Short mmCIF file of C-alpha atoms in Angstrom, two decimals:
data_model
loop_
_atom_site.label_atom_id
_atom_site.label_comp_id
_atom_site.label_asym_id
_atom_site.label_seq_id
_atom_site.Cartn_x
_atom_site.Cartn_y
_atom_site.Cartn_z
CA UNK A 2 6.24 44.66 -18.64
CA UNK A 3 3.06 42.61 -18.48
CA UNK A 4 4.83 39.52 -19.77
CA UNK A 5 7.60 39.87 -17.19
CA UNK A 6 5.68 40.97 -14.08
CA UNK A 7 1.97 40.38 -14.85
CA UNK A 8 -0.68 42.58 -13.18
CA UNK A 9 0.06 43.96 -9.72
CA UNK A 10 3.86 43.97 -9.94
CA UNK A 11 3.73 45.46 -13.44
CA UNK A 12 1.37 48.22 -12.27
CA UNK A 13 3.74 49.15 -9.42
CA UNK A 14 6.69 49.34 -11.82
CA UNK A 15 4.66 51.45 -14.26
CA UNK A 16 3.91 53.92 -11.48
CA UNK A 17 7.62 54.17 -10.67
CA UNK A 18 8.41 54.83 -14.34
CA UNK A 19 5.88 57.67 -14.49
CA UNK A 20 3.14 56.38 -16.78
CA UNK A 21 -0.23 55.06 -15.72
CA UNK A 22 -1.04 51.45 -16.46
CA UNK A 23 -3.31 49.48 -14.15
CA UNK A 24 -3.03 45.80 -13.49
CA UNK A 25 -6.10 45.00 -15.60
CA UNK A 26 -4.67 46.99 -18.51
CA UNK A 27 -1.49 44.93 -18.43
CA UNK A 28 -3.41 41.64 -18.17
CA UNK A 29 -5.70 42.58 -21.08
CA UNK A 30 -2.66 43.42 -23.23
CA UNK A 31 -1.10 40.05 -22.38
CA UNK A 32 -4.29 38.15 -23.19
CA UNK A 33 -4.68 40.06 -26.47
CA UNK A 34 -1.37 38.76 -27.77
CA UNK A 35 -1.66 36.26 -30.65
CA UNK A 36 -1.13 32.60 -29.93
CA UNK A 37 2.47 31.46 -30.32
CA UNK A 38 2.94 29.17 -33.29
CA UNK A 39 5.16 26.14 -32.99
CA UNK A 40 6.37 23.78 -35.64
CA UNK A 41 5.59 20.08 -35.62
CA UNK A 42 7.95 18.37 -33.17
CA UNK A 43 10.17 15.54 -34.38
CA UNK A 44 9.77 13.64 -31.10
CA UNK A 45 6.21 13.84 -29.77
CA UNK A 46 5.15 12.92 -26.24
CA UNK A 47 1.59 11.78 -25.58
CA UNK A 48 -0.11 11.33 -22.21
CA UNK A 49 -3.51 11.85 -20.61
CA UNK A 50 -4.53 13.91 -17.60
CA UNK A 51 -7.74 14.30 -15.64
CA UNK A 52 -9.70 17.52 -15.81
CA UNK A 53 -12.23 15.93 -13.48
CA UNK A 54 -10.94 12.67 -12.10
CA UNK A 55 -13.10 9.75 -13.09
CA UNK A 56 -15.22 11.90 -15.43
CA UNK A 57 -13.32 14.01 -17.96
CA UNK A 58 -9.89 13.27 -19.40
CA UNK A 59 -7.84 15.08 -22.03
CA UNK A 60 -4.58 14.43 -23.85
CA UNK A 61 -1.51 16.65 -23.64
CA UNK A 62 1.05 16.65 -26.46
CA UNK A 63 4.60 17.80 -25.77
CA UNK A 64 7.84 18.20 -27.64
CA UNK A 65 10.20 15.80 -25.89
CA UNK A 66 13.33 17.46 -27.26
CA UNK A 67 12.71 20.96 -25.86
CA UNK A 68 10.16 20.07 -23.12
CA UNK A 69 7.41 22.40 -24.29
CA UNK A 70 3.68 21.78 -24.48
CA UNK A 71 2.45 21.68 -28.07
CA UNK A 72 -1.30 21.12 -27.86
CA UNK A 73 -4.13 19.66 -25.81
CA UNK A 74 -6.69 17.28 -27.28
CA UNK A 75 -10.22 17.25 -25.83
CA UNK A 76 -10.32 13.47 -25.32
CA UNK A 77 -7.94 10.56 -24.90
CA UNK A 78 -9.38 8.50 -27.75
CA UNK A 79 -7.49 7.13 -30.73
CA UNK A 80 -9.46 9.22 -33.23
CA UNK A 81 -8.45 12.61 -31.85
CA UNK A 82 -4.75 11.68 -31.76
CA UNK A 83 -4.85 10.23 -35.27
CA UNK A 84 -6.55 13.36 -36.61
CA UNK A 85 -3.93 15.62 -35.00
CA UNK A 86 -1.07 13.56 -36.44
CA UNK A 87 -2.63 13.70 -39.91
CA UNK A 88 -2.92 17.49 -39.67
CA UNK A 89 0.69 17.79 -38.46
CA UNK A 90 2.88 15.49 -40.55
CA UNK A 91 6.55 15.14 -39.76
CA UNK A 92 6.50 13.34 -36.39
CA UNK A 93 9.22 10.69 -36.38
CA UNK A 94 9.10 9.31 -32.83
CA UNK A 95 6.10 9.04 -30.50
CA UNK A 96 6.73 8.48 -26.79
CA UNK A 97 3.68 7.12 -24.99
CA UNK A 98 2.49 4.83 -22.27
CA UNK A 99 1.06 1.41 -23.12
CA UNK A 100 -2.54 2.57 -23.53
CA UNK A 101 -4.17 0.84 -26.46
CA UNK A 102 -5.96 3.99 -27.67
CA UNK A 103 -2.72 5.92 -28.10
CA UNK A 104 -1.05 3.00 -29.85
CA UNK A 105 -3.93 2.74 -32.29
CA UNK A 106 -4.08 6.50 -32.86
CA UNK A 107 -0.33 6.62 -33.57
CA UNK A 108 -0.61 3.75 -36.05
CA UNK A 109 -3.47 5.41 -37.89
CA UNK A 110 -2.14 8.98 -37.85
CA UNK A 111 1.59 8.38 -38.33
CA UNK A 112 2.19 4.83 -39.55
CA UNK A 113 5.86 5.55 -40.33
CA UNK A 114 6.66 6.98 -36.88
CA UNK A 115 8.55 4.89 -34.36
CA UNK A 116 6.54 4.29 -31.19
CA UNK A 117 8.45 4.14 -27.89
CA UNK A 118 6.85 2.67 -24.76
CA UNK A 119 7.77 4.50 -21.58
CA UNK A 120 10.16 2.64 -19.27
CA UNK A 121 8.51 3.94 -16.11
CA UNK A 122 5.18 2.40 -17.07
CA UNK A 123 6.93 -0.85 -18.00
CA UNK A 124 8.51 -1.10 -14.56
CA UNK A 125 5.23 -0.10 -12.95
CA UNK A 126 3.48 -2.92 -14.79
CA UNK A 127 6.18 -5.35 -13.71
CA UNK A 128 5.67 -4.26 -10.09
CA UNK A 129 1.95 -5.07 -10.27
CA UNK A 130 2.75 -8.47 -11.77
CA UNK A 131 5.28 -9.20 -9.01
CA UNK A 132 2.72 -8.23 -6.37
CA UNK A 133 0.26 -10.71 -7.87
CA UNK A 134 2.90 -13.43 -7.82
CA UNK A 135 3.84 -12.72 -4.20
CA UNK A 136 0.19 -12.65 -3.14
CA UNK A 137 -0.32 -16.08 -4.69
CA UNK A 138 2.55 -17.44 -2.56
CA UNK A 139 1.68 -15.50 0.59
CA UNK A 140 1.91 -18.69 2.67
CA UNK A 141 5.64 -18.76 1.99
CA UNK A 142 6.06 -15.44 3.78
CA UNK A 143 5.46 -17.11 7.13
CA UNK A 144 7.23 -19.97 8.84
CA UNK A 145 6.50 -23.46 7.48
CA UNK A 146 2.78 -24.02 7.13
CA UNK A 147 1.16 -25.39 10.27
CA UNK A 148 -1.31 -27.60 8.40
CA UNK A 149 -1.69 -31.14 9.64
CA UNK A 150 -0.29 -30.04 13.01
CA UNK A 151 -3.56 -30.07 14.95
CA UNK A 152 -3.32 -31.73 18.37
CA UNK A 153 -4.86 -35.04 19.26
CA UNK A 154 -8.36 -34.84 20.70
CA UNK A 155 -7.19 -36.35 23.95
CA UNK A 156 -4.41 -33.82 24.47
CA UNK A 157 -5.24 -31.38 27.26
CA UNK A 158 -4.11 -27.80 27.41
CA UNK A 159 -1.35 -27.18 29.84
CA UNK A 160 -2.20 -24.95 32.80
CA UNK A 161 -0.36 -21.83 33.70
CA UNK A 162 2.69 -22.43 35.90
CA UNK A 163 2.21 -21.47 39.51
CA UNK A 164 4.79 -19.52 41.38
CA UNK A 165 6.61 -21.14 44.30
CA UNK A 166 6.49 -18.05 46.51
CA UNK A 167 3.99 -17.88 49.40
CA UNK A 168 0.83 -15.85 48.87
CA UNK A 169 0.81 -12.35 50.35
CA UNK A 170 -1.86 -9.81 51.09
CA UNK A 171 -4.78 -9.37 53.42
CA UNK A 172 -6.51 -12.48 52.13
CA UNK A 173 -3.39 -14.52 52.86
CA UNK A 174 -3.21 -13.05 56.36
CA UNK A 175 -6.83 -14.00 57.05
CA UNK A 176 -6.31 -17.57 55.87
CA UNK A 177 -3.13 -17.89 57.89
CA UNK A 178 -4.90 -16.71 61.07
CA UNK A 179 -7.94 -18.95 60.46
CA UNK A 180 -5.73 -21.99 59.84
CA UNK A 181 -3.82 -21.35 63.11
CA UNK A 182 -7.06 -20.88 65.08
CA UNK A 183 -8.65 -24.12 63.85
CA UNK A 184 -5.55 -26.17 64.58
CA UNK A 185 -5.24 -24.57 68.05
CA UNK A 186 -8.81 -25.61 68.91
CA UNK A 187 -8.19 -29.08 67.55
CA UNK A 188 -5.13 -29.35 69.79
CA UNK A 189 -7.34 -28.49 72.78
CA UNK A 190 -9.52 -31.53 72.03
CA UNK A 191 -12.54 -29.90 70.44
CA UNK A 192 -14.34 -31.71 67.63
CA UNK A 193 -14.71 -30.25 64.20
CA UNK A 194 -18.48 -29.78 64.57
CA UNK A 195 -17.97 -28.04 67.92
CA UNK A 196 -15.42 -25.72 66.33
CA UNK A 197 -17.86 -24.91 63.52
CA UNK A 198 -20.61 -24.08 66.06
CA UNK A 199 -18.22 -22.05 68.23
CA UNK A 200 -16.83 -19.98 65.32
CA UNK A 201 -20.09 -19.77 63.39
CA UNK A 202 -18.48 -21.18 60.28
CA UNK A 203 -19.67 -23.85 57.96
CA UNK A 204 -18.52 -27.38 58.62
CA UNK A 205 -16.88 -27.67 55.20
CA UNK A 206 -14.86 -24.51 55.90
CA UNK A 207 -13.58 -25.93 59.18
CA UNK A 208 -12.81 -29.26 57.49
CA UNK A 209 -10.81 -27.49 54.79
CA UNK A 210 -8.62 -25.73 57.37
CA UNK A 211 -8.35 -28.84 59.56
CA UNK A 212 -7.26 -31.09 56.69
CA UNK A 213 -4.64 -28.61 55.40
CA UNK A 214 -1.18 -29.32 56.78
CA UNK A 215 -0.04 -25.82 55.84
CA UNK A 216 -2.07 -22.66 55.57
CA UNK A 217 -0.90 -22.21 51.97
CA UNK A 218 -2.81 -25.39 51.05
CA UNK A 219 -6.11 -23.65 51.76
CA UNK A 220 -5.84 -21.60 48.56
CA UNK A 221 -8.04 -23.19 45.93
CA UNK A 222 -6.49 -23.48 42.50
CA UNK A 223 -8.65 -21.56 40.04
CA UNK A 224 -9.37 -24.06 37.32
CA UNK A 225 -11.57 -23.29 34.39
CA UNK A 226 -14.31 -25.69 33.47
CA UNK A 227 -13.57 -28.18 30.71
CA UNK A 228 -14.29 -26.86 27.22
CA UNK A 229 -14.45 -28.32 23.73
CA UNK A 230 -11.67 -25.89 22.84
CA UNK A 231 -9.19 -27.34 25.37
CA UNK A 232 -7.64 -29.91 22.97
CA UNK A 233 -7.01 -27.16 20.41
CA UNK A 234 -5.63 -24.42 22.68
CA UNK A 235 -1.98 -25.45 22.10
CA UNK A 236 -2.56 -25.19 18.35
CA UNK A 237 -4.11 -21.73 18.69
CA UNK A 238 -1.27 -20.56 20.92
CA UNK A 239 1.30 -21.85 18.43
CA UNK A 240 -0.42 -20.13 15.50
CA UNK A 241 -0.74 -16.92 17.53
CA UNK A 242 2.98 -17.02 18.26
CA UNK A 243 3.67 -17.42 14.53
CA UNK A 244 1.88 -14.14 13.86
CA UNK A 245 -1.62 -15.26 12.85
CA UNK A 246 -3.93 -13.17 15.07
CA UNK A 247 -7.10 -13.24 12.95
CA UNK A 248 -9.91 -14.96 14.86
CA UNK A 249 -11.81 -15.59 11.64
CA UNK A 250 -8.89 -17.34 10.01
CA UNK A 251 -8.04 -19.44 13.07
CA UNK A 252 -11.66 -20.49 13.45
CA UNK A 253 -11.79 -21.44 9.76
CA UNK A 254 -8.66 -23.58 10.16
CA UNK A 255 -10.23 -25.47 13.07
CA UNK A 256 -13.53 -25.92 11.22
CA UNK A 257 -11.61 -27.29 8.22
CA UNK A 258 -10.29 -30.00 10.55
CA UNK A 259 -13.85 -30.70 11.80
CA UNK A 260 -13.16 -29.30 15.26
CA UNK A 261 -16.40 -28.90 17.33
CA UNK A 262 -15.66 -25.31 18.33
CA UNK A 263 -17.64 -22.09 18.02
CA UNK A 264 -16.40 -18.72 16.86
CA UNK A 265 -16.98 -17.16 20.29
CA UNK A 266 -14.81 -19.78 21.98
CA UNK A 267 -11.88 -19.01 19.67
CA UNK A 268 -12.39 -15.26 20.06
CA UNK A 269 -12.38 -15.47 23.88
CA UNK A 270 -9.17 -17.51 23.95
CA UNK A 271 -7.39 -15.23 21.48
CA UNK A 272 -8.44 -12.24 23.62
CA UNK A 273 -6.61 -13.77 26.59
CA UNK A 274 -3.53 -14.33 24.44
CA UNK A 275 -3.57 -10.73 23.26
CA UNK A 276 -3.69 -9.51 26.83
CA UNK A 277 -0.80 -11.71 27.94
CA UNK A 278 2.84 -10.57 27.56
CA UNK A 279 3.86 -11.40 24.04
CA UNK A 280 6.94 -13.47 23.36
CA UNK A 281 6.03 -14.07 19.72
CA UNK A 282 8.64 -13.61 16.99
CA UNK A 283 8.37 -10.60 14.65
CA UNK A 284 5.37 -10.67 12.35
CA UNK A 285 6.02 -12.02 8.85
CA UNK A 286 6.49 -9.47 6.05
CA UNK A 287 3.48 -8.33 4.09
CA UNK A 288 2.93 -8.83 0.36
CA UNK A 289 3.69 -5.17 -0.32
CA UNK A 290 6.93 -5.35 1.65
CA UNK A 291 8.20 -8.38 -0.25
CA UNK A 292 7.14 -6.79 -3.55
CA UNK A 293 9.19 -3.72 -2.65
CA UNK A 294 12.20 -5.88 -1.75
CA UNK A 295 12.01 -7.59 -5.13
CA UNK A 296 11.51 -4.49 -7.28
CA UNK A 297 13.83 -2.02 -5.54
CA UNK A 298 17.50 -1.77 -6.41
CA UNK A 299 19.53 -4.11 -4.16
CA UNK A 300 21.76 -1.23 -3.03
CA UNK A 301 18.77 0.59 -1.50
CA UNK A 302 17.82 -2.32 0.77
CA UNK A 303 18.80 -2.26 4.42
CA UNK A 304 20.48 -5.19 6.13
CA UNK A 305 17.17 -6.13 7.73
CA UNK A 306 15.42 -6.05 4.33
CA UNK A 307 18.12 -8.25 2.78
CA UNK A 308 17.84 -10.76 5.61
CA UNK A 309 14.04 -10.86 5.31
CA UNK A 310 14.18 -11.29 1.53
CA UNK A 311 16.79 -14.04 1.81
CA UNK A 312 14.62 -15.89 4.33
CA UNK A 313 11.52 -15.65 2.11
CA UNK A 314 13.35 -16.79 -1.04
CA UNK A 315 14.87 -19.73 0.84
CA UNK A 316 11.39 -20.97 1.78
CA UNK A 317 9.77 -20.42 -1.64
CA UNK A 318 11.50 -21.62 -4.85
CA UNK A 319 8.82 -19.92 -6.98
CA UNK A 320 9.56 -16.50 -5.51
CA UNK A 321 13.29 -17.17 -5.90
CA UNK A 322 12.67 -17.77 -9.61
CA UNK A 323 10.55 -14.61 -9.81
CA UNK A 324 13.36 -12.62 -8.18
CA UNK A 325 15.72 -13.81 -10.90
CA UNK A 326 13.30 -12.68 -13.61
CA UNK A 327 12.92 -9.26 -11.97
CA UNK A 328 16.70 -8.80 -11.83
CA UNK A 329 17.02 -9.80 -15.47
CA UNK A 330 14.35 -7.33 -16.55
CA UNK A 331 16.02 -4.59 -14.50
CA UNK A 332 19.30 -5.25 -16.28
CA UNK A 333 17.54 -5.07 -19.65
CA UNK A 334 15.87 -1.78 -18.70
CA UNK A 335 18.92 -0.02 -17.25
CA UNK A 336 21.38 -1.40 -19.79
CA UNK A 337 19.12 -0.68 -22.82
CA UNK A 338 19.29 -4.36 -23.82
CA UNK A 339 15.97 -4.43 -25.65
CA UNK A 340 17.27 -6.98 -28.16
CA UNK A 341 17.23 -9.65 -25.41
CA UNK A 342 13.60 -9.02 -24.45
CA UNK A 343 12.20 -12.00 -26.38
CA UNK A 344 14.60 -14.33 -24.56
CA UNK A 345 13.37 -12.95 -21.23
CA UNK A 346 9.74 -13.42 -22.28
CA UNK A 347 10.39 -17.06 -23.21
CA UNK A 348 12.07 -17.72 -19.86
CA UNK A 349 9.19 -16.19 -17.89
CA UNK A 350 6.65 -18.09 -19.98
CA UNK A 351 8.44 -21.35 -19.23
CA UNK A 352 8.36 -20.72 -15.47
CA UNK A 353 4.54 -20.27 -15.46
CA UNK A 354 4.51 -17.89 -12.53
CA UNK A 355 1.17 -16.20 -11.81
CA UNK A 356 1.18 -12.52 -12.69
CA UNK A 357 4.63 -12.50 -14.29
CA UNK A 358 3.71 -14.87 -17.11
CA UNK A 359 0.68 -12.76 -18.04
CA UNK A 360 2.77 -9.58 -17.98
CA UNK A 361 5.44 -11.09 -20.22
CA UNK A 362 2.96 -12.43 -22.77
CA UNK A 363 1.14 -9.08 -22.79
CA UNK A 364 4.37 -7.41 -23.91
CA UNK A 365 4.15 -9.39 -27.16
CA UNK A 366 1.09 -7.37 -28.16
CA UNK A 367 3.21 -4.19 -28.20
CA UNK A 368 6.61 -5.76 -28.77
CA UNK A 369 8.07 -3.18 -31.17
CA UNK A 370 7.26 -0.20 -28.93
CA UNK A 371 8.48 -2.02 -25.79
CA UNK A 372 11.71 -3.04 -27.50
CA UNK A 373 12.27 0.55 -28.64
CA UNK A 374 11.62 1.81 -25.11
CA UNK A 375 14.18 -0.64 -23.71
CA UNK A 376 16.74 0.28 -26.40
CA UNK A 377 16.48 4.02 -27.06
CA UNK A 378 17.06 6.87 -24.63
CA UNK A 379 13.71 8.56 -25.32
CA UNK A 380 11.17 8.44 -22.49
CA UNK A 381 8.01 10.18 -21.27
CA UNK A 382 9.67 12.10 -18.46
CA UNK A 383 8.96 15.54 -19.91
CA UNK A 384 5.35 14.55 -20.56
CA UNK A 385 4.86 13.54 -16.93
CA UNK A 386 6.32 16.87 -15.90
CA UNK A 387 3.78 18.74 -18.01
CA UNK A 388 0.95 16.66 -16.57
CA UNK A 389 2.13 17.32 -13.03
CA UNK A 390 2.19 21.06 -13.67
CA UNK A 391 -1.32 20.97 -15.07
CA UNK A 392 -2.61 19.01 -12.08
CA UNK A 393 -0.82 21.32 -9.66
CA UNK A 394 -2.27 24.51 -11.09
CA UNK A 395 -5.69 22.92 -11.36
CA UNK A 396 -5.65 22.06 -7.66
CA UNK A 397 -4.38 25.51 -6.68
CA UNK A 398 -7.00 27.39 -8.64
CA UNK A 399 -10.03 25.17 -8.00
CA UNK A 400 -10.79 27.20 -4.87
CA UNK A 401 -10.12 30.57 -6.54
CA UNK A 402 -12.53 32.91 -8.29
CA UNK A 403 -10.32 34.20 -11.11
CA UNK A 404 -10.68 37.09 -13.47
CA UNK A 405 -11.48 36.30 -17.12
CA UNK A 406 -8.67 34.26 -18.56
CA UNK A 407 -7.78 32.76 -21.91
CA UNK A 408 -8.89 29.17 -22.13
CA UNK A 409 -8.43 28.01 -25.71
CA UNK A 410 -5.22 25.99 -26.01
CA UNK A 411 -1.97 25.34 -24.23
CA UNK A 412 0.55 28.10 -24.95
CA UNK A 413 -1.46 31.33 -24.86
CA UNK A 414 -0.27 32.68 -21.55
CA UNK A 415 2.90 30.67 -21.22
CA UNK A 416 5.09 33.82 -21.28
CA UNK A 417 3.42 35.38 -18.23
CA UNK A 418 6.32 34.65 -15.91
CA UNK A 419 5.38 36.75 -12.90
CA UNK A 420 1.61 36.38 -12.94
CA UNK A 421 -0.29 36.02 -9.69
CA UNK A 422 -1.53 32.53 -8.88
CA UNK A 423 -4.86 33.96 -7.70
CA UNK A 424 -5.39 35.49 -11.11
CA UNK A 425 -5.24 32.14 -12.83
CA UNK A 426 -1.91 32.20 -14.66
CA UNK A 427 1.39 30.96 -13.30
CA UNK A 428 5.13 30.96 -13.83
CA UNK A 429 5.46 27.32 -14.78
CA UNK A 430 3.90 27.80 -18.19
CA UNK A 431 0.55 26.45 -17.08
CA UNK A 432 -2.28 28.26 -15.33
CA UNK A 433 -5.87 27.50 -14.38
CA UNK A 434 -8.91 29.66 -13.78
CA UNK A 435 -12.01 28.74 -11.81
CA UNK A 436 -15.23 30.73 -12.06
CA UNK A 437 -18.47 30.43 -10.16
CA UNK A 438 -20.30 28.73 -13.00
CA UNK A 439 -17.43 26.77 -14.51
CA UNK A 440 -15.01 25.45 -11.91
CA UNK A 441 -12.25 24.47 -14.29
CA UNK A 442 -10.67 25.75 -17.47
CA UNK A 443 -7.17 25.40 -18.79
CA UNK A 444 -5.56 28.78 -19.24
CA UNK A 445 -1.99 28.11 -20.19
#
């Protein structure tokens, strides 16, 4: 009853059946059971997990064939894994990630066992290498580079186009009336100075209205004072339209061309461009976006993603070559064509692409395990599942104050199917307890 329903539910059922058994009695009986004993698995999975992220890490060992947790090692060092393998002979296949400590521990503890590198971690490593390659060629993500396109020093910035419609508003009405009054007095034969004295205006104001054939000509065109930035405003506007909106970068580009401009001048002009209605084309894709386009399956890309990727690859031959290598590696991984891995490594090495070349050459250090991972069907999927369950229960129970719970090794309370989460044991085969003095302890 305790194994099936745990504490509270088991106590309620016991009361219905007519015999007294409290929830603590049932839990003590469950925790008093001897540890289950498992044989040495033929296919062993090895992975690490964080008890306290960045501080304390342990190693979980699982049986890949039946997806059960076998043991937990206190550290993730090679020595502890090698010692466990020596104490438990009979392991034939070891599924692991590409951590050097686990590779060394497997070699020392089970030299005859076949090591299999996990395919997920291989593809994850390839993704990081592709991101490095794309970041190196980030200039290809935009339109053709605008270098050497700075304007001549004598080129002036074009002014804003003026509308042809007549001005409207109260200010326009006042100017229209003043212009009519001055021309009416002039028609009566009065001099300009006499008109200025009669109206109480300045002579220059009267002259401006008298010399204007139409009242619309009295509007002064608002012209900014000449600036050292004027010859370079067309360049800044063109770069802004291309998607470069960083003031620091635009200022650095002008300084590289020995332009006598200050940072504040560039910032003020870019602020006016940001406030104006934008007619710029869509911003270029980011490094992460292009990396995703290259590493995702082509059938999962949208039409917009395919068009963007095609445009980027057409502008950058290096990224086009990298895309071919990524497709080839994907075919090797999904088709279990590990025998062709060395040919792929040679091709990537010959292309000398940043990131990808280093990744390919690094595979040579663990070539046998990588080839087995790309050939056999074994993987670390069940190990990742166990790690996820451990992390989940650890997070759930970190904020709980649990009753005393067994904390020796994985497997002690794994049969408590209906146990309460608050009590520190759970239905997934893994449970955690957190006390006031010791905030974490594995109680599985």
